[in-house]
Amino acid sequence: MTEATQQAPEAVNSLTESGGGFTGAKGWTAAIIASFLGMILVQEYVAISYTTVSIALPDITKHFATTQGGWLLTGYILTGAVMSPLLGRMADIYGKRRILLIVLGGAGLGGVIAALAPNMGILILGRCLEGLSIAGLFLSYSLMRDIFPKGILPLAISLCVTGSGIFGAFIPLLVGALLGKFGFRGLFWVDVIVIGLLFLVVRVTTPETPLRKHATLDVLGGLLLGGGTALVLIALSQGQTWGWGSAGVVGFTIGGMVVLAAFYVWTRSHRDPVVDLRLFTRRPIAMAAVTSALAYGAFTLSSALYPLISLSPTGHGYGLGMTPTSYAAVATPLSLAVTLGGFLVGRHVARIGGPRLMIIGCGLLVVAGLLLTFFNDTYLELLISSIIAGLGTGMTTAAVPNLVVDYAPTDDQGSIAGNVQIATSAFSSIAPVAMFAILASTATVTPEAVVYAESGFQGASILMAAFASIALILLFTVFSARSLNTVRVEPSQVTVNP
């Protein structure tokens, strides 16, 4: 890490000690630990909300007799992708804790809608609103950068974004119990309760950042980006049903591309665009955005594939016939491996560097994807590949925020983190749609369940390995460690609120 790249974190620390955040603290204190646990719980909710729906997906698709279950995952991530840049800019202007509390409130409303949904469309709407909580992924570590002492930041951030594995280890047992007693709607009511508690915890334990930036909100840019992306995703998800050459698929695809082109033109002319494309000319920011998008895409597929394969009945060339409760035997080791990967990054990122740790993490995801493709018939095979996938996920997930913290100017922290998040979330929202398009081509809908052919799962697993492989290639070529050493951070103007 160059001296220049360390300027922004030091600037934040000096501001923190002069009147914002945990004034005067040099290390861990009781107040910082309480706030840190609150930030972990925010990350926890985002990860677990995705995981619980993945586990409940067979029950939900059976209840509504649909093959479009992927939209419960895609809508969740897509909302986070579209809203993250706008929310990041709002966080820089109005305060990161304030915006974090607002997104938690919106996610709580989404949980209520999902719990009461009479049909699949309303359920997807509720999941989209729950997706607002995805902004908590970057708002939490951006807020920690502003208010935590710099000496504990690398470990704190790494454990924050991957610490959910500790709690997530027990989620399959809870999901199984809730599904058995209350059905899938019970999961969403639990979401509402958890979000309410999170709101209170963050409100009580975490101070607001003292940093502010004077800027305008690009609402139109956000609408163009969201609308264009949604139209393309609809075309992709409905291709198998409508026909890839049908008027609907072609029309939605062309319409989406036109709207995205309009977004590009608008972004180039607007002074404060919702996504500043110039940020991605900075090689470290581009590396964080592109490689994290691919790594998250691979992780998103693994999060859906492991429960689908484990919970599927035997006799189709795959499937272990597990119940949601017994699936804990796969999910718990995977979750703990995610936490271990994050811990390793936090301990060694200063010495080894974020880019090299990203390489290790992506390599593990490639191995996990290939193992899942060819060895998925027994519990032991799934266990081995899931642990490897968890380690890779934890390392890549923890490396990204450390890169953003190191290379982003102080007052653009929220905006840049939001722009990195949109690249990550947008790609992660496309990944499950692509996966379910592959699976749907082999699907058979029966009164008992939606059954996919083994070739469908193999194609989805190969896609998972391909995403991580592309990230590896880019890390060795375009985003090599040597090229990052020439980057300089140029801090912009900061306003400190007393």
C-alpha positions in Angstrom: 0.0 0.0 0.0 1.5 3.4 -1.0 1.7 6.4 1.4 -0.8 8.3 -0.8 -3.4 5.6 -0.4 -3.2 5.9 3.4 -4.1 9.6 3.4 -7.8 9.3 3.4 -8.1 6.9 6.4 -5.7 9.1 8.4 -7.8 12.1 7.6 -10.9 10.4 8.8 -9.1 9.3 12.0 -8.0 12.8 12.8 -11.5 14.1 12.3 -12.9 11.4 14.5 -10.6 12.2 17.4 -11.3 15.9 17.1 -15.0 15.7 17.7 -16.8 12.9 15.9 -17.5 9.3 16.6 -15.7 7.6 19.5 -13.6 10.6 20.5 -10.1 9.9 21.7 -10.3 6.1 21.5 -7.2 4.3 20.3 -8.5 0.7 20.4 -11.4 -1.4 21.4 -13.7 0.0 24.1 -17.0 -1.2 25.5 -18.8 1.5 23.4 -17.0 0.6 20.2 -17.7 -3.1 20.7 -21.4 -2.4 21.2 -21.5 -0.4 18.0 -19.4 -3.0 16.2 -21.9 -5.7 17.1 -24.7 -3.5 15.8 -22.9 -3.2 12.4 -22.3 -7.0 12.3 -26.0 -7.5 12.9 -26.9 -5.3 10.0 -24.6 -7.3 7.8 -26.1 -10.4 9.4 -29.6 -9.5 8.4 -28.7 -8.8 4.7 -26.9 -12.2 4.4 -29.4 -14.2 6.3 -32.4 -12.7 4.5 -31.0 -14.0 1.3 -30.1 -17.4 2.8 -33.5 -18.0 4.4 -35.4 -17.4 1.2 -32.9 -19.6 -0.7 -33.7 -22.4 1.8 -37.5 -21.7 1.6 -37.5 -21.4 -2.2 -38.7 -25.0 -2.8 -41.6 -24.4 -0.5 -42.5 -21.0 -2.0 -42.3 -22.2 -5.6 -44.4 -25.2 -4.7 -47.0 -23.0 -3.0 -47.4 -20.7 -5.9 -46.7 -23.4 -8.6 -44.1 -21.2 -10.4 -40.6 -21.6 -11.9 -39.9 -17.9 -11.3 -38.6 -18.3 -7.8 -35.3 -16.7 -8.9 -37.0 -13.3 -8.8 -37.3 -13.5 -5.0 -33.5 -13.5 -5.0 -33.0 -11.2 -8.0 -35.6 -8.6 -6.9 -33.9 -8.4 -3.5 -30.5 -7.8 -5.0 -31.7 -5.6 -7.8 -33.3 -3.1 -5.5 -30.0 -2.9 -3.5 -28.1 -2.4 -6.8 -30.3 0.3 -8.1 -30.7 2.2 -4.9 -27.1 1.9 -3.5 -25.5 4.8 -5.5 -28.4 7.2 -4.6 -28.3 6.1 -1.0 -24.5 6.4 -0.9 -24.7 10.0 -2.1 -27.5 10.7 0.4 -25.3 9.3 3.1 -22.4 11.7 2.2 -24.9 14.6 2.3 -27.1 13.8 5.2 -25.2 11.4 7.3 -24.5 7.6 7.0 -26.3 6.5 10.2 -29.4 8.5 9.3 -29.6 6.8 5.9 -28.9 3.4 7.4 -31.9 3.8 9.7 -34.1 4.9 6.8 -33.2 1.8 4.7 -33.9 -0.4 7.7 -37.3 1.1 8.0 -38.0 0.5 4.3 -36.9 -3.1 4.6 -39.2 -3.6 7.6 -42.2 -2.4 5.4 -41.1 -4.9 2.7 -41.1 -7.7 5.3 -44.7 -6.9 6.2 -45.8 -6.9 2.5 -44.0 -10.2 1.9 -45.6 -11.9 4.9 -49.1 -10.9 3.8 -48.6 -11.4 0.0 -51.6 -13.2 -1.6 -49.6 -14.0 -4.8 -46.1 -14.2 -6.2 -46.1 -10.7 -7.6 -46.8 -9.1 -4.3 -44.3 -11.3 -2.6 -41.6 -10.2 -5.1 -42.6 -6.6 -4.4 -42.1 -7.1 -0.7 -38.7 -8.7 -1.4 -37.7 -5.8 -3.5 -38.4 -3.4 -0.6 -36.4 -5.7 1.7 -33.6 -5.3 -0.7 -33.1 -1.7 0.5 -31.2 -3.2 3.4 -28.4 -4.2 1.0 -27.2 -0.6 1.3 -26.4 -1.5 4.9 -23.5 -3.6 3.5 -21.5 -0.5 2.5 -23.1 2.1 4.8 -22.0 0.1 7.9 -18.3 -0.1 6.9 -18.3 3.4 5.6 -19.7 4.6 8.9 -17.1 2.6 10.8 -14.4 4.2 8.8 -15.6 7.7 10.0 -16.0 6.9 13.7 -13.7 4.0 14.6 -10.0 4.4 15.4 -7.9 3.6 12.4 -5.8 1.0 14.3 -8.7 -1.4 14.5 -10.3 -0.7 11.1 -8.9 -3.5 8.9 -9.9 -6.3 11.4 -13.2 -4.6 12.3 -14.3 -4.1 8.7 -13.3 -7.6 7.7 -15.1 -9.3 10.6 -18.1 -7.0 10.1 -18.7 -8.0 6.5 -18.2 -11.7 7.1 -19.1 -12.1 10.8 -22.6 -13.1 9.8 -21.2 -16.6 9.3 -21.1 -17.0 13.1 -24.8 -16.3 13.4 -25.7 -17.9 10.1 -24.4 -21.2 11.2 -27.6 -21.7 13.2 -30.0 -20.2 10.7 -30.9 -23.5 8.9 -32.1 -25.0 12.2 -34.3 -21.9 12.8 -35.5 -21.8 9.2 -36.5 -25.5 9.4 -38.4 -25.0 12.6 -40.2 -21.9 11.3 -41.1 -23.5 8.0 -42.5 -26.6 9.8 -44.6 -24.6 12.2 -45.6 -21.4 10.4 -44.7 -21.9 6.7 -42.7 -19.5 4.6 -44.7 -16.5 5.8 -43.3 -17.0 9.3 -39.9 -16.3 8.0 -41.0 -12.8 6.8 -42.6 -12.0 10.1 -39.3 -12.9 11.8 -37.7 -10.5 9.3 -39.9 -7.7 10.5 -39.1 -8.4 14.2 -35.4 -8.5 13.5 -35.3 -5.3 11.5 -37.2 -3.5 14.3 -34.6 -4.6 16.8 -31.7 -3.7 14.4 -33.2 -0.2 14.1 -33.1 0.3 17.9 -29.6 -1.2 18.3 -28.0 1.1 15.7 -29.9 4.1 17.0 -28.7 3.5 20.5 -25.1 2.3 20.1 -23.7 4.1 17.0 -23.0 7.8 16.7 -23.4 9.7 13.5 -20.5 10.6 11.2 -19.3 14.2 11.5 -18.5 14.3 7.7 -20.7 15.9 5.1 -20.5 16.7 1.4 -22.3 19.4 -0.5 -23.9 17.8 -3.6 -27.2 17.2 -5.4 -29.2 14.1 -5.8 -29.5 12.6 -9.3 -33.0 11.0 -9.0 -33.5 10.8 -12.8 -30.3 9.0 -13.3 -31.3 6.4 -10.6 -34.7 5.9 -12.3 -33.0 5.4 -15.8 -30.5 2.9 -14.4 -33.0 1.0 -12.4 -35.6 0.9 -15.3 -33.1 -0.2 -17.9 -31.6 -2.9 -15.7 -35.0 -4.2 -14.8 -36.2 -4.5 -18.4 -33.1 -6.5 -19.4 -33.5 -8.8 -16.4 -37.2 -9.4 -17.2 -36.2 -10.4 -20.8 -33.5 -12.8 -19.5 -35.8 -14.4 -16.9 -38.7 -14.9 -19.3 -36.7 -16.1 -22.3 -37.4 -19.7 -21.7 -41.2 -19.2 -21.2 -41.9 -16.6 -23.9 -39.2 -17.9 -26.4 -35.9 -16.2 -26.9 -36.9 -14.8 -30.2 -40.4 -13.7 -29.1 -41.6 -10.1 -29.4 -41.7 -9.8 -25.6 -38.1 -10.8 -25.0 -36.8 -8.8 -27.9 -38.9 -5.8 -27.0 -37.8 -5.8 -23.3 -34.2 -6.2 -24.3 -34.2 -3.4 -26.8 -36.2 -1.2 -24.4 -33.7 -1.8 -21.6 -30.7 -1.1 -23.8 -32.3 2.2 -25.0 -33.0 3.3 -21.4 -29.5 2.3 -20.3 -28.1 4.3 -23.2 -30.1 7.3 -22.1 -28.7 6.8 -18.6 -25.2 6.9 -20.0 -25.8 10.1 -21.9 -27.4 11.7 -18.8 -24.5 10.6 -16.6 -22.0 12.2 -18.9 -23.7 15.6 -18.8 -24.8 15.7 -15.1 -22.6 17.4 -12.6 -23.4 15.0 -9.8 -24.5 11.7 -11.5 -25.9 8.9 -9.4 -23.1 6.8 -10.8 -20.0 8.8 -11.7 -18.4 6.7 -14.4 -15.2 8.6 -14.0 -14.6 6.9 -10.7 -14.1 3.6 -12.6 -11.1 5.1 -14.4 -9.3 4.8 -11.0 -7.8 1.3 -11.3 -8.3 0.3 -7.6 -11.9 1.3 -7.7 -12.5 -0.4 -11.0 -10.8 -3.5 -9.6 -12.9 -3.5 -6.5 -16.1 -3.1 -8.5 -15.4 -5.6 -11.3 -13.8 -8.4 -9.4 -16.2 -8.1 -6.4 -19.1 -8.3 -8.9 -17.8 -11.5 -10.4 -17.0 -13.0 -7.0 -20.3 -12.1 -5.5 -22.0 -13.5 -8.6 -20.3 -16.8 -8.0 -21.2 -16.7 -4.3 -24.9 -15.9 -5.2 -25.1 -19.0 -7.3 -23.5 -21.1 -4.6 -26.0 -19.7 -2.1 -28.9 -21.0 -4.2 -27.3 -24.2 -5.5 -26.3 -25.8 -2.2 -29.8 -25.7 -0.7 -31.5 -26.6 -4.0 -29.3 -29.7 -4.4 -29.4 -30.7 -0.7 -33.2 -30.3 -0.4 -34.1 -31.9 -3.7 -35.5 -35.5 -3.4 -33.3 -38.3 -4.4 -33.8 -40.3 -7.6 -33.1 -37.7 -10.2 -29.3 -38.1 -10.5 -28.7 -35.5 -7.8 -30.3 -34.5 -4.5 -29.8 -35.6 -0.9 -33.4 -35.4 0.2 -32.6 -33.2 3.2 -35.2 -31.3 5.2 -34.6 -27.6 5.9 -33.5 -28.5 9.4 -31.0 -31.2 8.4 -29.6 -28.9 5.7 -27.8 -27.3 8.7 -25.2 -30.0 8.2 -24.1 -28.3 5.0 -25.0 -24.6 5.8 -23.3 -24.4 9.2 -19.8 -25.4 8.0 -20.2 -23.1 5.0 -21.2 -20.2 7.2 -18.3 -20.8 9.6 -15.9 -21.0 6.7 -17.1 -17.5 5.5 -16.3 -16.1 8.9 -12.9 -17.8 8.9 -12.1 -16.3 5.5 -13.0 -12.8 6.7 -10.9 -13.2 9.9 -7.8 -14.3 7.8 -8.2 -11.2 5.6 -8.5 -8.9 8.6 -5.3 -10.3 10.2 -3.2 -10.3 7.0 -4.5 -7.6 4.7 -2.0 -5.0 5.8 0.9 -7.5 5.1 -0.3 -9.4 2.1 -2.6 -6.7 0.5 -6.2 -6.8 -0.7 -5.5 -7.7 -4.3 -3.6 -10.8 -3.5 -6.2 -11.9 -1.0 -8.8 -11.5 -3.7 -6.8 -13.8 -5.9 -6.8 -16.5 -3.3 -10.5 -16.1 -2.6 -11.5 -16.2 -6.3 -9.2 -19.3 -6.8 -11.1 -21.1 -4.0 -14.4 -20.2 -5.6 -13.3 -21.7 -8.9 -12.3 -24.9 -7.2 -15.7 -25.1 -5.3 -17.6 -24.5 -8.5 -15.8 -27.3 -10.4 -16.2 -29.7 -7.4 -19.9 -28.9 -7.3 -20.2 -29.6 -11.0 -18.8 -33.1 -11.0 -19.1 -34.2 -7.4 -22.5 -33.6 -5.9 -24.0 -37.0 -5.2 -23.1 -37.4 -1.5 -23.1 -35.4 1.6 -19.3 -35.5 2.0 -18.8 -34.1 -1.6 -21.2 -31.2 -0.9 -19.6 -30.6 2.5 -16.1 -30.3 1.0 -17.1 -28.0 -1.8 -19.3 -25.8 0.5 -16.4 -25.3 2.9 -14.1 -24.2 0.1 -16.8 -21.9 -1.3 -17.3 -20.4 2.2 -13.5 -19.7 2.6 -13.4 -18.1 -0.9 -16.5 -16.0 -0.2 -15.2 -14.8 3.1 -11.9 -13.7 1.7 -13.3 -11.9 -1.3 -16.1 -10.3 0.7 -13.7 -9.0 3.3 -11.1 -7.8 0.8 -13.4 -5.4 -1.1 -14.3 -3.0 1.7 -10.7 -2.8 2.8 -9.8 -1.8 -0.8 -12.5 0.9 -0.8 -11.4 2.3 2.6 -7.8 2.4 1.4 -8.3 4.0 -2.0 -11.4 6.2 -1.6 -11.2 10.0 -0.8 -12.7 10.8 2.6 -15.8 12.8 1.6 -16.6 10.4 -1.3 -16.6 7.3 0.8 -20.3 6.7 0.7 -20.7 7.5 -3.0 -17.8 5.3 -4.0 -18.8 2.5 -1.8 -22.3 2.8 -3.3 -21.0 2.7 -6.8 -18.9 -0.4 -6.0 -22.0 -1.9 -4.5 -24.1 -1.3 -7.6 -21.6 -3.2 -9.7 -21.6 -6.0 -7.2 -25.4 -6.1 -6.7 -26.3 -5.6 -10.3 -24.2 -8.5 -11.4 -25.4 -10.6 -8.4 -29.0 -9.9 -9.4 -28.3 -11.1 -13.0 -26.6 -14.3 -11.8 -29.6 -16.0 -10.2 -31.8 -15.1 -13.2 -29.2 -16.6 -15.5 -29.0 -19.7 -13.3 -32.8 -20.2 -13.1 -32.9 -19.7 -16.9 -30.5 -22.7 -17.2 -32.5 -24.7 -14.6 -35.9 -23.8 -16.1 -34.9 -25.2 -19.5 -34.8 -28.7 -17.8 -37.6 -28.1 -15.3 -40.7 -30.4 -14.8 -43.5 -29.0 -12.6 -45.3 -31.6 -10.6 -47.9 -31.3 -7.8 -45.2 -32.3 -5.3 -42.3 -30.1 -6.5 -40.4 -28.4 -9.3 -37.9 -30.9 -10.5 -34.8 -29.9 -12.5 -32.5 -32.2 -14.5 -29.0 -32.9 -13.4 -27.6 -31.2 -16.5 -29.3 -28.0 -15.3 -27.4 -28.0 -12.0 -24.1 -28.8 -13.8 -24.6 -25.9 -16.1 -25.3 -23.6 -13.2 -22.2 -24.8 -11.3 -20.0 -24.3 -14.4 -21.4 -20.7 -14.5 -20.3 -20.2 -10.9 -16.8 -21.4 -11.7 -16.7 -19.3 -14.8 -17.5 -16.0 -12.9 -14.7 -16.6 -10.4 -12.3 -17.6 -13.3 -12.9 -14.4 -15.1 -12.1 -12.4 -11.9 -8.9 -14.4 -11.5 -7.8 -13.6 -15.1 -8.5 -9.9 -14.6 -6.6 -9.8 -11.3 -3.5 -11.3 -13.0 -3.7 -9.0 -16.0 -5.6 -5.7 -16.0 -5.7 -5.3 -12.2 -2.3 -6.7 -11.3 -0.8 -5.6 -8.0 2.0 -3.7 -9.8 -0.5 -1.4 -11.7 -2.2 -0.4 -8.4 1.0 1.0 -7.0 0.9 4.0 -9.4 -2.5 5.2 -8.1 -2.8 8.3 -6.0 -5.8 9.3 -4.0 -6.9 13.0 -4.4 -8.9 14.0 -1.4 -11.7 16.5 -2.1 -13.3 19.1 0.1 -14.7 17.9 3.4 -17.2 19.6 5.7 -17.1 18.5 9.4 -20.3 18.9 11.3 -19.7 19.8 14.9 
